[in-house]
Amino acid sequence: MTNDDDKTVEPAGSPLPPPASLSAPHADATRQRGDHLSDAIRRLLHHDGAAVALLGLDGAVHDLSRPMLDLIGAASVVEVSVGSPSDSILRSFLDHVPAELFRGGNSEWRGRMDHLDTSGRQLVFEATASACHDSSTPGGGDIALLLRDITVSDDRTRELVHRATHDPLTGLANRHQMLRRLSRAVAAQRGRVGHVAAIFLDLDHLGYVNDTFGHTAGDRLLVSAARRLEQTIRPVDDVARIGGDEFLVIAGDVGDSVAALELADRARRALTGCVHVGDVDTDFSASVGVALSDADLMDLDDDDAASMLMSNADTAMRQSKHNGRARCTLFTSTMRSTAREHTLMASALSRSITDGDLDVEYQPIHSAVTGAAVAAEALVRWTDPTIGRVDAATVIDVAERSGTIGRLGEFVLEQALADLARWRSDGTVDAEFAVHVNVSRAQLRSSSFVNGVVDRLRRHGLDPAQLVLEARESPLLGSESEVIRSIRALRRFGVQIAVDNFGTGVKALAVLTDIGADLLKLDGSLALPSGSSEDDIRLVRAVVLLAHALDIEVVAERVSGQEQLRRLRSAGCDMLQGNLLGHPAPADAMDFSPSTRF
């Protein structure tokens, strides 16, 4: 893929999340989300003669022109549902769009795309993609893709066929070609003993390699992974690169799930170990999902069965990542229902963020010396009209897995600063009272996050030290350049950084020494809960001494008992937080008086 200057550009690697299903009840919701498109735009869309797709940045399909519908093999927008062949073709077009368009700012890209239609005819398109980022619109903005047919003469057909069906970096088959092969494998398996196995592999931490060593090093890692897979699979199996860091293996005549998992684990081991990148050796691994062609799937036609099989393997792979990465997971019917529920919940959460239908409660943080309330942590609360009350852990999990965690974090940050400014204005708290807000890796990696924080603090007339951004250990580890730059810039400005859930990671101390922080919050399991031994008490004292030596204050979380409170104060903790001292409450119902528990 080249741009107008014939320079190689970075593929997006499926930057958009899968478009929401357009079958009821999602169709109405999706149409509503596209209502902001003017009638003039829609008339131009359907009369220009070009293949045009209008989508939200969250993946929701707003509209498709008739040529685009014909191109992807759909009669109407409603047919472009998750996992359908037409959806896969549309996403294969989007895979060509450079990732920069999705990272912020209004921008445009022009290039060429190759496509093999259902009749086997080779097509070449002049492509234009334009992104508009607008947090006030549903989905955070829109992207438009326009394709004009500029198919060249027959003497280039063979070359173009290969380019349209293979990944230019690794030489492996691409997503579209692999779906065709998977469809043929399903057809060949009918009436025979055994199953078709789809093995979905995702390289763990490729982003870290790109950030640390550059994209050239990341490309070398991808090529190395492709060669390893080719040497590992059986001669009759197929392998493809279907996304930025994703590979798919198709294996036919697989006896059962045990045999499928053996093949998957062989592939996983091939992508596990040490690889020489640049001047250093780096470890890498893969998360793997496996799906088999069961009886229910074989009731579908070949193309639909192939799409469903790939989707099931993808779901299993995501479960592997959720369970800790570097492992194989077999798809089950329970995962299908769970994935469906997750999709519905993710869509509902996205709407709630856009509409502001979320609540923020605050839990006071008290001084371990005076008992006075010196800060409060902002905690998001979500009650959906259909789903009901969703616990905070589930909200965060859904937001992280669906890609809305950044928007959720921005909502909570804005609300927390507005409430703090109001408390200051009416004299409820003093000028040193701080509000704690959780921040995600996605926010810390954003180039606009620091400026956004600074602008909000100035707009609300707050001192930077009154904001404490809490981040778990994992976003702070790995030395990602964007994260480190954000942390350092925020601390220079005066914003405080807290390491949340300290003590749950294997490299907890590295965060304090390598990146730096102003506070650390002891995880509840470390904060001397009921049944703690003398060894536990000595460990907490050692952590407190280390933190104080680094000029870092210590906050103990989940304080629930009087004896636990006494021990934590004795160990030297600076601040305490938990239901013993104050339950989370809405901003208007907060009690800032000193705790009577001291």
XYZ file of C-alpha atoms in Angstrom:
598
model
C 0.000 0.000 0.000
C 1.455 3.404 -0.966
C 0.359 6.996 -0.616
C 0.527 9.645 -3.305
C 4.286 10.032 -2.775
C 4.813 6.264 -3.154
C 6.082 6.048 0.416
C 5.224 3.015 2.453
C 2.685 3.799 5.171
C 1.882 1.874 8.310
C -1.325 -0.169 8.006
C -3.829 0.466 10.723
C -4.069 -3.163 11.785
C -7.867 -3.074 12.149
C -7.904 0.241 14.074
C -11.671 0.312 14.374
C -13.495 -1.989 16.769
C -15.876 -4.410 15.032
C -18.970 -2.472 13.872
C -21.993 -3.005 16.074
C -24.425 -5.565 14.724
C -27.126 -3.918 12.635
C -29.740 -6.556 13.321
C -32.507 -5.681 15.808
C -32.254 -4.195 18.314
C -28.985 -2.575 17.179
C -30.296 -1.302 13.840
C -32.399 1.459 15.378
C -29.566 2.543 17.656
C -27.103 2.657 14.780
C -29.493 4.647 12.605
C -29.967 7.126 15.425
C -26.214 7.519 15.739
C -26.027 8.389 12.069
C -28.784 11.012 12.291
C -26.214 13.803 12.568
C -25.313 13.214 8.911
C -27.035 15.836 6.786
C -29.482 14.983 4.000
C -27.146 16.759 1.566
C -24.320 14.403 2.497
C -26.593 11.396 2.094
C -27.754 12.560 -1.373
C -24.145 13.065 -2.443
C -23.260 9.667 -0.994
C -25.820 7.848 -3.121
C -25.482 9.860 -6.338
C -21.728 10.312 -6.674
C -21.226 6.836 -8.145
C -18.237 6.032 -5.944
C -18.040 3.301 -3.323
C -18.358 5.242 -0.066
C -18.568 4.105 3.561
C -19.392 6.424 6.457
C -18.605 5.036 9.910
C -18.162 6.232 13.465
C -14.705 6.032 14.987
C -16.139 3.402 17.345
C -16.924 1.150 14.350
C -20.664 1.844 13.976
C -21.729 1.879 10.302
C -23.664 5.064 9.495
C -24.259 4.579 5.762
C -22.917 2.827 2.658
C -23.404 3.885 -0.938
C -24.957 1.464 -3.396
C -21.586 0.820 -5.154
C -20.023 0.039 -1.767
C -22.886 -2.362 -0.912
C -22.398 -4.089 -4.281
C -18.662 -4.251 -3.710
C -18.947 -5.996 -0.339
C -21.823 -8.219 -1.451
C -24.617 -6.782 0.705
C -28.124 -5.787 -0.320
C -28.471 -3.192 2.441
C -26.650 -1.760 5.439
C -28.630 -4.089 7.706
C -26.828 -7.103 6.230
C -23.399 -5.778 7.301
C -23.474 -7.499 10.675
C -20.590 -8.632 12.843
C -18.937 -11.757 11.446
C -20.717 -11.582 8.064
C -18.707 -11.916 4.825
C -19.639 -8.352 3.847
C -18.420 -7.086 7.213
C -15.093 -8.889 6.715
C -14.625 -7.316 3.262
C -15.423 -3.846 4.622
C -12.920 -4.335 7.432
C -10.285 -5.532 4.937
C -10.610 -2.128 3.242
C -10.297 -0.344 6.582
C -7.173 -2.392 7.399
C -5.351 -0.424 4.684
C -6.010 2.966 6.279
C -2.981 4.301 8.220
C -3.357 4.176 11.988
C -2.509 7.883 12.327
C -6.004 8.828 11.167
C -7.523 7.187 14.234
C -5.195 8.712 16.837
C -6.574 12.237 16.942
C -6.908 15.345 14.882
C -8.764 15.823 11.622
C -6.750 14.335 8.780
C -6.973 12.786 5.330
C -5.109 10.006 3.524
C -4.971 9.020 -0.136
C -3.615 5.805 -1.547
C -4.488 2.687 -3.510
C -6.223 -0.519 -2.553
C -6.359 -3.861 -4.329
C -9.402 -6.115 -4.078
C -10.417 -9.484 -5.491
C -14.179 -9.607 -5.980
C -16.357 -12.695 -5.617
C -16.008 -13.578 -9.299
C -12.225 -13.601 -9.041
C -11.845 -10.334 -10.979
C -8.980 -8.140 -9.834
C -9.920 -4.566 -8.947
C -7.746 -1.577 -8.063
C -9.159 1.432 -6.246
C -7.967 4.935 -5.667
C -8.804 5.419 -2.002
C -9.434 8.513 0.086
C -10.014 8.285 3.833
C -10.916 11.278 5.966
C -11.282 11.274 9.765
C -13.064 13.851 11.872
C -12.513 13.627 15.641
C -15.297 15.239 17.632
C -16.008 14.118 21.188
C -19.443 15.773 21.029
C -20.671 13.338 18.364
C -21.660 9.700 18.921
C -18.636 7.438 18.808
C -16.170 10.306 19.205
C -16.179 11.288 15.536
C -16.484 9.832 12.047
C -14.392 8.410 9.244
C -15.312 8.399 5.577
C -13.774 6.015 3.039
C -14.176 6.672 -0.696
C -13.067 4.150 -3.338
C -12.869 4.864 -7.089
C -12.307 1.967 -9.480
C -9.078 2.505 -11.468
C -8.498 -1.127 -12.463
C -5.463 -1.437 -14.714
C -4.902 -3.556 -17.809
C -4.779 -7.362 -17.916
C -0.998 -7.545 -18.181
C -0.766 -6.711 -14.465
C -3.503 -9.087 -13.362
C -1.215 -11.780 -11.950
C 0.810 -9.300 -9.935
C -2.297 -7.558 -8.669
C -3.945 -10.824 -7.674
C -0.994 -11.635 -5.462
C -0.959 -8.157 -3.956
C -4.697 -8.340 -3.283
C -4.491 -11.711 -1.576
C -1.230 -11.492 0.345
C 0.276 -9.390 3.084
C 3.064 -7.235 1.576
C 5.285 -7.449 4.663
C 5.331 -11.183 5.377
C 4.192 -12.605 2.037
C 1.504 -14.649 3.819
C -2.121 -14.756 2.723
C -4.168 -11.819 3.995
C -7.528 -11.732 5.805
C -9.696 -11.800 2.678
C -7.782 -14.652 1.066
C -7.777 -16.615 4.315
C -11.547 -16.332 4.612
C -11.852 -17.819 1.118
C -9.506 -20.653 2.082
C -11.377 -21.200 5.345
C -14.651 -21.389 3.423
C -13.146 -24.012 1.116
C -11.835 -25.952 4.124
C -15.321 -26.008 5.662
C -16.781 -27.247 2.375
C -14.147 -29.995 2.123
C -14.800 -31.127 5.711
C -18.513 -31.732 5.197
C -19.447 -35.397 5.374
C -16.047 -36.367 6.743
C -14.880 -37.356 10.201
C -13.088 -34.613 12.118
C -13.186 -30.840 12.251
C -11.729 -27.699 10.760
C -9.710 -25.857 13.399
C -9.134 -22.098 13.271
C -6.129 -21.075 15.384
C -6.001 -17.335 16.039
C -2.641 -15.994 17.288
C -1.896 -12.507 18.582
C 1.664 -11.413 19.361
C 1.900 -10.096 22.917
C 3.469 -6.669 23.428
C 4.261 -5.887 19.794
C 3.383 -2.302 20.673
C 6.192 -2.276 23.232
C 8.710 -3.363 20.566
C 7.447 -0.660 18.184
C 7.612 2.015 20.881
C 11.021 0.986 22.213
C 12.942 -0.079 19.091
C 10.888 1.472 16.278
C 8.493 0.084 13.672
C 11.316 -1.350 11.594
C 12.174 -3.647 14.494
C 8.490 -4.482 14.898
C 8.303 -5.407 11.216
C 11.299 -7.717 11.604
C 9.555 -9.399 14.521
C 6.427 -9.930 12.403
C 8.456 -11.420 9.541
C 10.272 -13.691 12.002
C 6.929 -14.823 13.445
C 5.612 -15.572 9.951
C 8.627 -17.737 9.076
C 8.408 -19.611 12.402
C 4.741 -20.381 11.843
C 5.387 -21.597 8.289
C 8.004 -24.005 9.625
C 5.771 -25.202 12.477
C 2.400 -25.958 10.874
C 1.626 -29.193 9.053
C 2.236 -29.197 5.269
C -1.526 -29.363 4.621
C -2.342 -26.386 6.863
C -2.548 -22.712 5.900
C -1.257 -19.632 7.729
C -2.056 -15.961 7.154
C -1.382 -12.563 8.651
C -4.839 -11.084 9.120
C -4.103 -7.925 11.105
C -1.374 -5.777 12.600
C -0.122 -8.398 15.075
C -2.569 -11.214 14.303
C -2.061 -14.499 12.478
C -4.495 -17.292 11.615
C -3.767 -20.977 11.033
C -6.323 -23.229 9.319
C -6.072 -26.946 10.013
C -8.403 -29.504 8.457
C -9.228 -33.091 9.499
C -8.549 -32.377 13.183
C -9.808 -35.268 15.286
C -10.952 -33.476 18.441
C -10.314 -30.559 20.778
C -7.252 -32.253 22.285
C -5.619 -32.523 18.867
C -6.571 -28.916 18.066
C -5.043 -27.639 21.291
C -1.857 -29.608 20.591
C -1.544 -27.883 17.205
C -2.282 -24.520 18.802
C 0.262 -24.987 21.557
C 2.896 -26.024 19.014
C 2.279 -22.729 17.200
C 2.326 -20.812 20.480
C 5.680 -22.321 21.445
C 7.069 -21.353 18.032
C 6.216 -17.734 18.853
C 7.630 -17.876 22.368
C 11.207 -17.121 23.266
C 13.897 -14.614 22.481
C 14.398 -12.740 19.232
C 17.257 -10.442 18.249
C 15.867 -6.970 17.547
C 18.284 -4.180 16.762
C 21.239 -4.564 19.087
C 19.392 -6.375 21.880
C 17.509 -9.586 22.485
C 13.886 -9.289 23.563
C 11.416 -11.908 24.756
C 8.108 -12.331 22.976
C 5.071 -14.572 23.254
C 1.625 -15.102 21.761
C -1.942 -15.429 23.008
C -3.876 -18.101 21.126
C -7.545 -18.894 20.586
C -8.822 -22.137 19.050
C -12.237 -22.842 17.516
C -13.598 -26.050 15.948
C -16.266 -26.523 13.291
C -18.994 -28.044 15.481
C -22.401 -29.275 14.341
C -24.133 -25.905 14.853
C -21.550 -24.103 12.778
C -21.755 -26.661 9.975
C -25.476 -25.901 9.637
C -24.449 -22.547 8.125
C -23.351 -22.110 4.529
C -19.630 -22.253 3.816
C -18.950 -18.496 3.847
C -20.969 -17.805 6.994
C -19.411 -20.817 8.715
C -15.931 -19.548 7.834
C -16.675 -16.069 9.208
C -18.164 -17.519 12.376
C -15.222 -19.885 12.871
C -12.718 -17.033 12.608
C -14.823 -14.890 14.939
C -15.014 -17.705 17.501
C -11.243 -18.196 17.417
C -10.784 -14.437 17.859
C -13.087 -14.509 20.898
C -11.075 -17.372 22.425
C -7.827 -15.484 21.771
C -9.162 -12.429 23.585
C -10.040 -14.682 26.500
C -6.417 -15.868 26.536
C -5.260 -12.260 26.761
C -7.793 -11.541 29.490
C -6.517 -14.555 31.458
C -2.904 -13.399 31.417
C -1.575 -13.840 27.828
C 0.904 -16.429 26.530
C -1.609 -19.300 26.616
C -4.104 -21.238 24.481
C -7.870 -21.135 25.018
C -10.508 -23.323 23.371
C -13.705 -21.584 22.291
C -16.909 -22.708 24.026
C -20.568 -21.843 23.516
C -20.461 -19.971 26.816
C -17.897 -17.615 25.328
C -20.277 -16.878 22.460
C -23.048 -15.768 24.804
C -20.534 -13.899 26.958
C -19.138 -12.137 23.891
C -22.664 -11.204 22.807
C -23.435 -9.820 26.261
C -20.142 -7.936 26.251
C -20.965 -6.375 22.874
C -24.370 -5.241 24.112
C -22.890 -3.877 27.332
C -20.073 -2.110 25.488
C -22.572 -0.426 23.171
C -24.721 0.659 26.110
C -21.707 2.010 27.992
C -20.552 3.968 24.961
C -23.988 5.591 24.685
C -24.012 6.383 28.405
C -20.608 8.072 28.186
C -21.730 10.105 25.183
C -25.010 11.102 26.839
C -23.430 11.709 30.250
C -25.619 9.060 31.892
C -22.971 8.117 34.459
C -22.573 9.054 38.097
C -19.429 9.826 40.083
C -19.229 9.063 43.802
C -16.396 9.935 46.169
C -14.746 8.059 49.031
C -12.895 10.212 51.569
C -9.196 9.728 52.292
C -8.155 10.630 55.835
C -4.892 11.695 57.403
C -3.501 8.878 59.538
C -2.255 11.480 62.033
C -5.152 13.916 62.483
C -8.075 11.912 61.137
C -9.089 14.847 58.912
C -10.396 14.242 55.404
C -7.591 15.452 53.135
C -8.704 14.015 49.779
C -11.384 11.969 48.040
C -11.200 9.340 45.305
C -13.598 9.665 42.364
C -15.388 6.392 41.593
C -17.562 5.908 38.511
C -21.045 4.427 38.886
C -23.222 3.191 36.026
C -26.881 2.161 36.105
C -28.271 1.199 32.694
C -32.063 1.198 32.184
C -31.932 -2.304 30.686
C -28.911 -3.915 32.330
C -29.348 -2.338 35.760
C -26.581 -1.389 38.198
C -23.147 -2.498 36.935
C -20.324 -2.855 39.437
C -17.269 -0.663 38.955
C -14.893 -3.538 38.138
C -17.163 -4.667 35.287
C -17.478 -1.110 33.970
C -13.687 -0.756 33.794
C -13.279 -4.201 32.207
C -15.906 -3.473 29.522
C -14.395 -0.051 28.840
C -10.874 -1.453 28.488
C -11.898 -4.326 26.228
C -14.142 -2.174 24.027
C -11.727 0.752 23.692
C -13.914 3.324 25.477
C -11.684 3.539 28.567
C -10.156 6.818 27.385
C -13.554 8.501 26.970
C -14.703 7.116 30.321
C -11.600 8.475 32.030
C -12.102 11.911 30.475
C -15.703 11.996 31.729
C -14.722 11.146 35.314
C -11.802 13.612 35.291
C -13.986 16.499 34.143
C -16.718 15.696 36.683
C -14.236 15.309 39.557
C -12.541 18.655 38.870
C -15.899 20.402 38.537
C -17.051 18.988 41.888
C -13.765 19.925 43.587
C -14.028 23.479 42.258
C -17.572 23.700 43.652
C -16.471 22.362 47.051
C -13.692 24.966 47.100
C -16.070 27.745 46.104
C -18.627 27.037 48.823
C -15.949 26.511 51.496
C -16.619 22.820 52.023
C -12.917 21.964 51.652
C -9.703 23.939 51.999
C -7.156 24.876 49.345
C -5.046 21.754 49.973
C -7.838 19.216 49.568
C -7.118 16.896 46.611
C -9.225 14.701 44.395
C -7.919 11.309 43.195
C -8.878 10.216 39.673
C -7.964 6.891 38.065
C -6.188 7.156 34.721
C -5.721 4.484 32.057
C -2.815 3.534 29.820
C -4.814 4.776 26.833
C -5.032 8.258 28.373
C -1.356 8.356 29.357
C -0.339 7.331 25.830
C -2.437 10.065 24.203
C -0.421 13.026 22.961
C -3.247 15.400 23.941
C -3.805 14.101 27.483
C -1.340 16.352 29.336
C -2.594 19.518 27.657
C -6.155 18.421 28.360
C -5.399 18.036 32.076
C -3.669 21.430 32.221
C -6.562 23.149 30.410
C -9.136 21.619 32.758
C -7.234 22.645 35.886
C -6.924 26.225 34.635
C -10.548 26.369 33.546
C -11.734 25.263 36.989
C -9.236 27.516 38.796
C -7.539 24.661 40.659
C -3.964 24.215 41.818
C -2.239 21.286 40.016
C -1.327 19.708 43.379
C -5.035 19.285 44.077
C -5.220 16.587 41.394
C -3.845 13.111 42.036
C -3.891 10.788 39.038
C -3.915 7.139 40.061
C -2.468 4.551 37.687
C -2.020 0.839 38.225
C 1.477 -0.604 38.019
C 0.953 -2.205 34.587
C 0.431 1.073 32.639
C 3.565 2.486 34.285
C 5.781 -0.479 33.445
C 7.377 -1.278 30.097
C 9.056 2.095 29.567
C 6.612 3.168 26.851
C 7.892 6.515 25.683
C 4.449 8.149 25.512
C 3.572 7.084 29.068
C 6.894 8.256 30.498
C 6.631 11.621 28.742
C 3.103 12.142 30.069
C 4.028 11.195 33.646
C 7.067 13.473 33.686
C 5.213 16.390 32.103
C 2.333 16.092 34.566
C 4.676 15.987 37.580
C 6.638 18.973 36.280
C 3.388 20.909 36.091
C 2.599 19.942 39.686
C 0.015 17.177 39.248
C 0.605 14.315 41.673
C 0.951 10.707 40.474
C -0.140 7.761 42.637
C 0.722 4.110 42.020
C -2.567 2.280 42.612
C -2.868 -1.262 43.980
C 0.817 -1.249 44.886
C 2.122 -4.723 45.715
C 0.124 -6.723 43.151
C 2.789 -6.685 40.417
C 6.079 -8.522 40.207
C 7.957 -5.305 39.414
C 6.242 -2.952 41.821
C 9.482 -1.387 43.064
C 10.657 -0.691 39.504
C 7.797 1.786 39.086
C 9.008 3.847 42.036
C 12.673 3.896 41.006
C 12.386 4.051 37.197
C 9.400 6.337 36.634
C 8.750 8.004 39.966
C 5.563 8.831 41.864
C 4.248 11.076 44.616
C 2.046 8.552 46.395
C 1.609 4.810 46.494
C -1.620 3.132 47.494
C -1.161 -0.204 49.233
C -3.376 -2.866 47.724
C -6.057 -4.078 50.115
C -4.457 -7.528 50.302
C -1.235 -5.900 51.564
C -2.867 -3.370 53.885
C -2.901 -5.698 56.906
C -6.413 -7.144 56.601
C -7.876 -9.387 59.294
C -5.597 -12.351 60.022
C -2.347 -10.590 59.098
C 0.784 -11.948 60.760
C 3.747 -10.169 62.322
C 5.649 -10.840 59.075
C 2.940 -8.966 57.186
C 3.278 -6.020 59.559
C 7.065 -5.946 59.092
C 6.594 -6.041 55.309
C 4.266 -3.024 55.383
C 6.697 -1.144 57.609
C 9.500 -1.890 55.142
C 7.407 -0.607 52.216
C 6.536 2.557 54.133
C 10.202 3.166 55.015
C 11.235 2.672 51.392
C 8.525 5.030 50.151
C 9.440 7.708 52.669
C 13.107 7.375 51.682
C 11.996 8.196 48.112
C 9.852 11.112 49.373
C 6.652 9.217 48.561
C 3.571 9.208 50.794
C 1.688 5.970 51.497
C -2.084 5.520 51.366
C -3.615 2.283 52.732
C -6.785 1.198 50.928
C -9.754 -0.939 51.973
C -9.497 -0.191 55.684
C -12.441 -2.045 57.204
C -11.543 -2.895 60.822
C -10.485 -1.022 63.939
C -7.502 -3.293 64.602
C -6.405 -2.947 60.960
C -6.597 0.843 61.367
C -4.409 0.708 64.476
C -1.781 -1.460 62.769
C -1.597 0.718 59.667
C -1.163 3.870 61.714
C 1.522 2.114 63.749
C 3.291 1.030 60.543
C 3.656 4.665 59.511
C 1.060 5.010 56.723
C 0.343 8.646 55.888
C -3.280 8.352 54.745
C -6.091 5.822 55.084
C -9.114 4.991 52.959
C -11.890 2.461 53.399
C -15.470 1.835 54.435
C -14.538 2.000 58.119
C -13.784 5.695 57.624
C -16.356 6.601 55.002
C -18.456 4.949 52.314
C -18.515 6.288 48.735
C -21.208 8.950 48.317
C -22.427 11.442 45.694
C -20.761 14.842 45.664
C -23.705 16.552 47.361
C -23.800 13.986 50.179
C -20.084 13.892 51.035
C -19.120 14.113 54.723
C -15.753 15.869 55.077
C -15.666 15.939 58.863
C -12.780 14.230 60.706
C -13.301 10.526 61.308
C -14.390 9.453 64.786
C -12.562 6.142 64.365
C -9.179 7.580 65.353
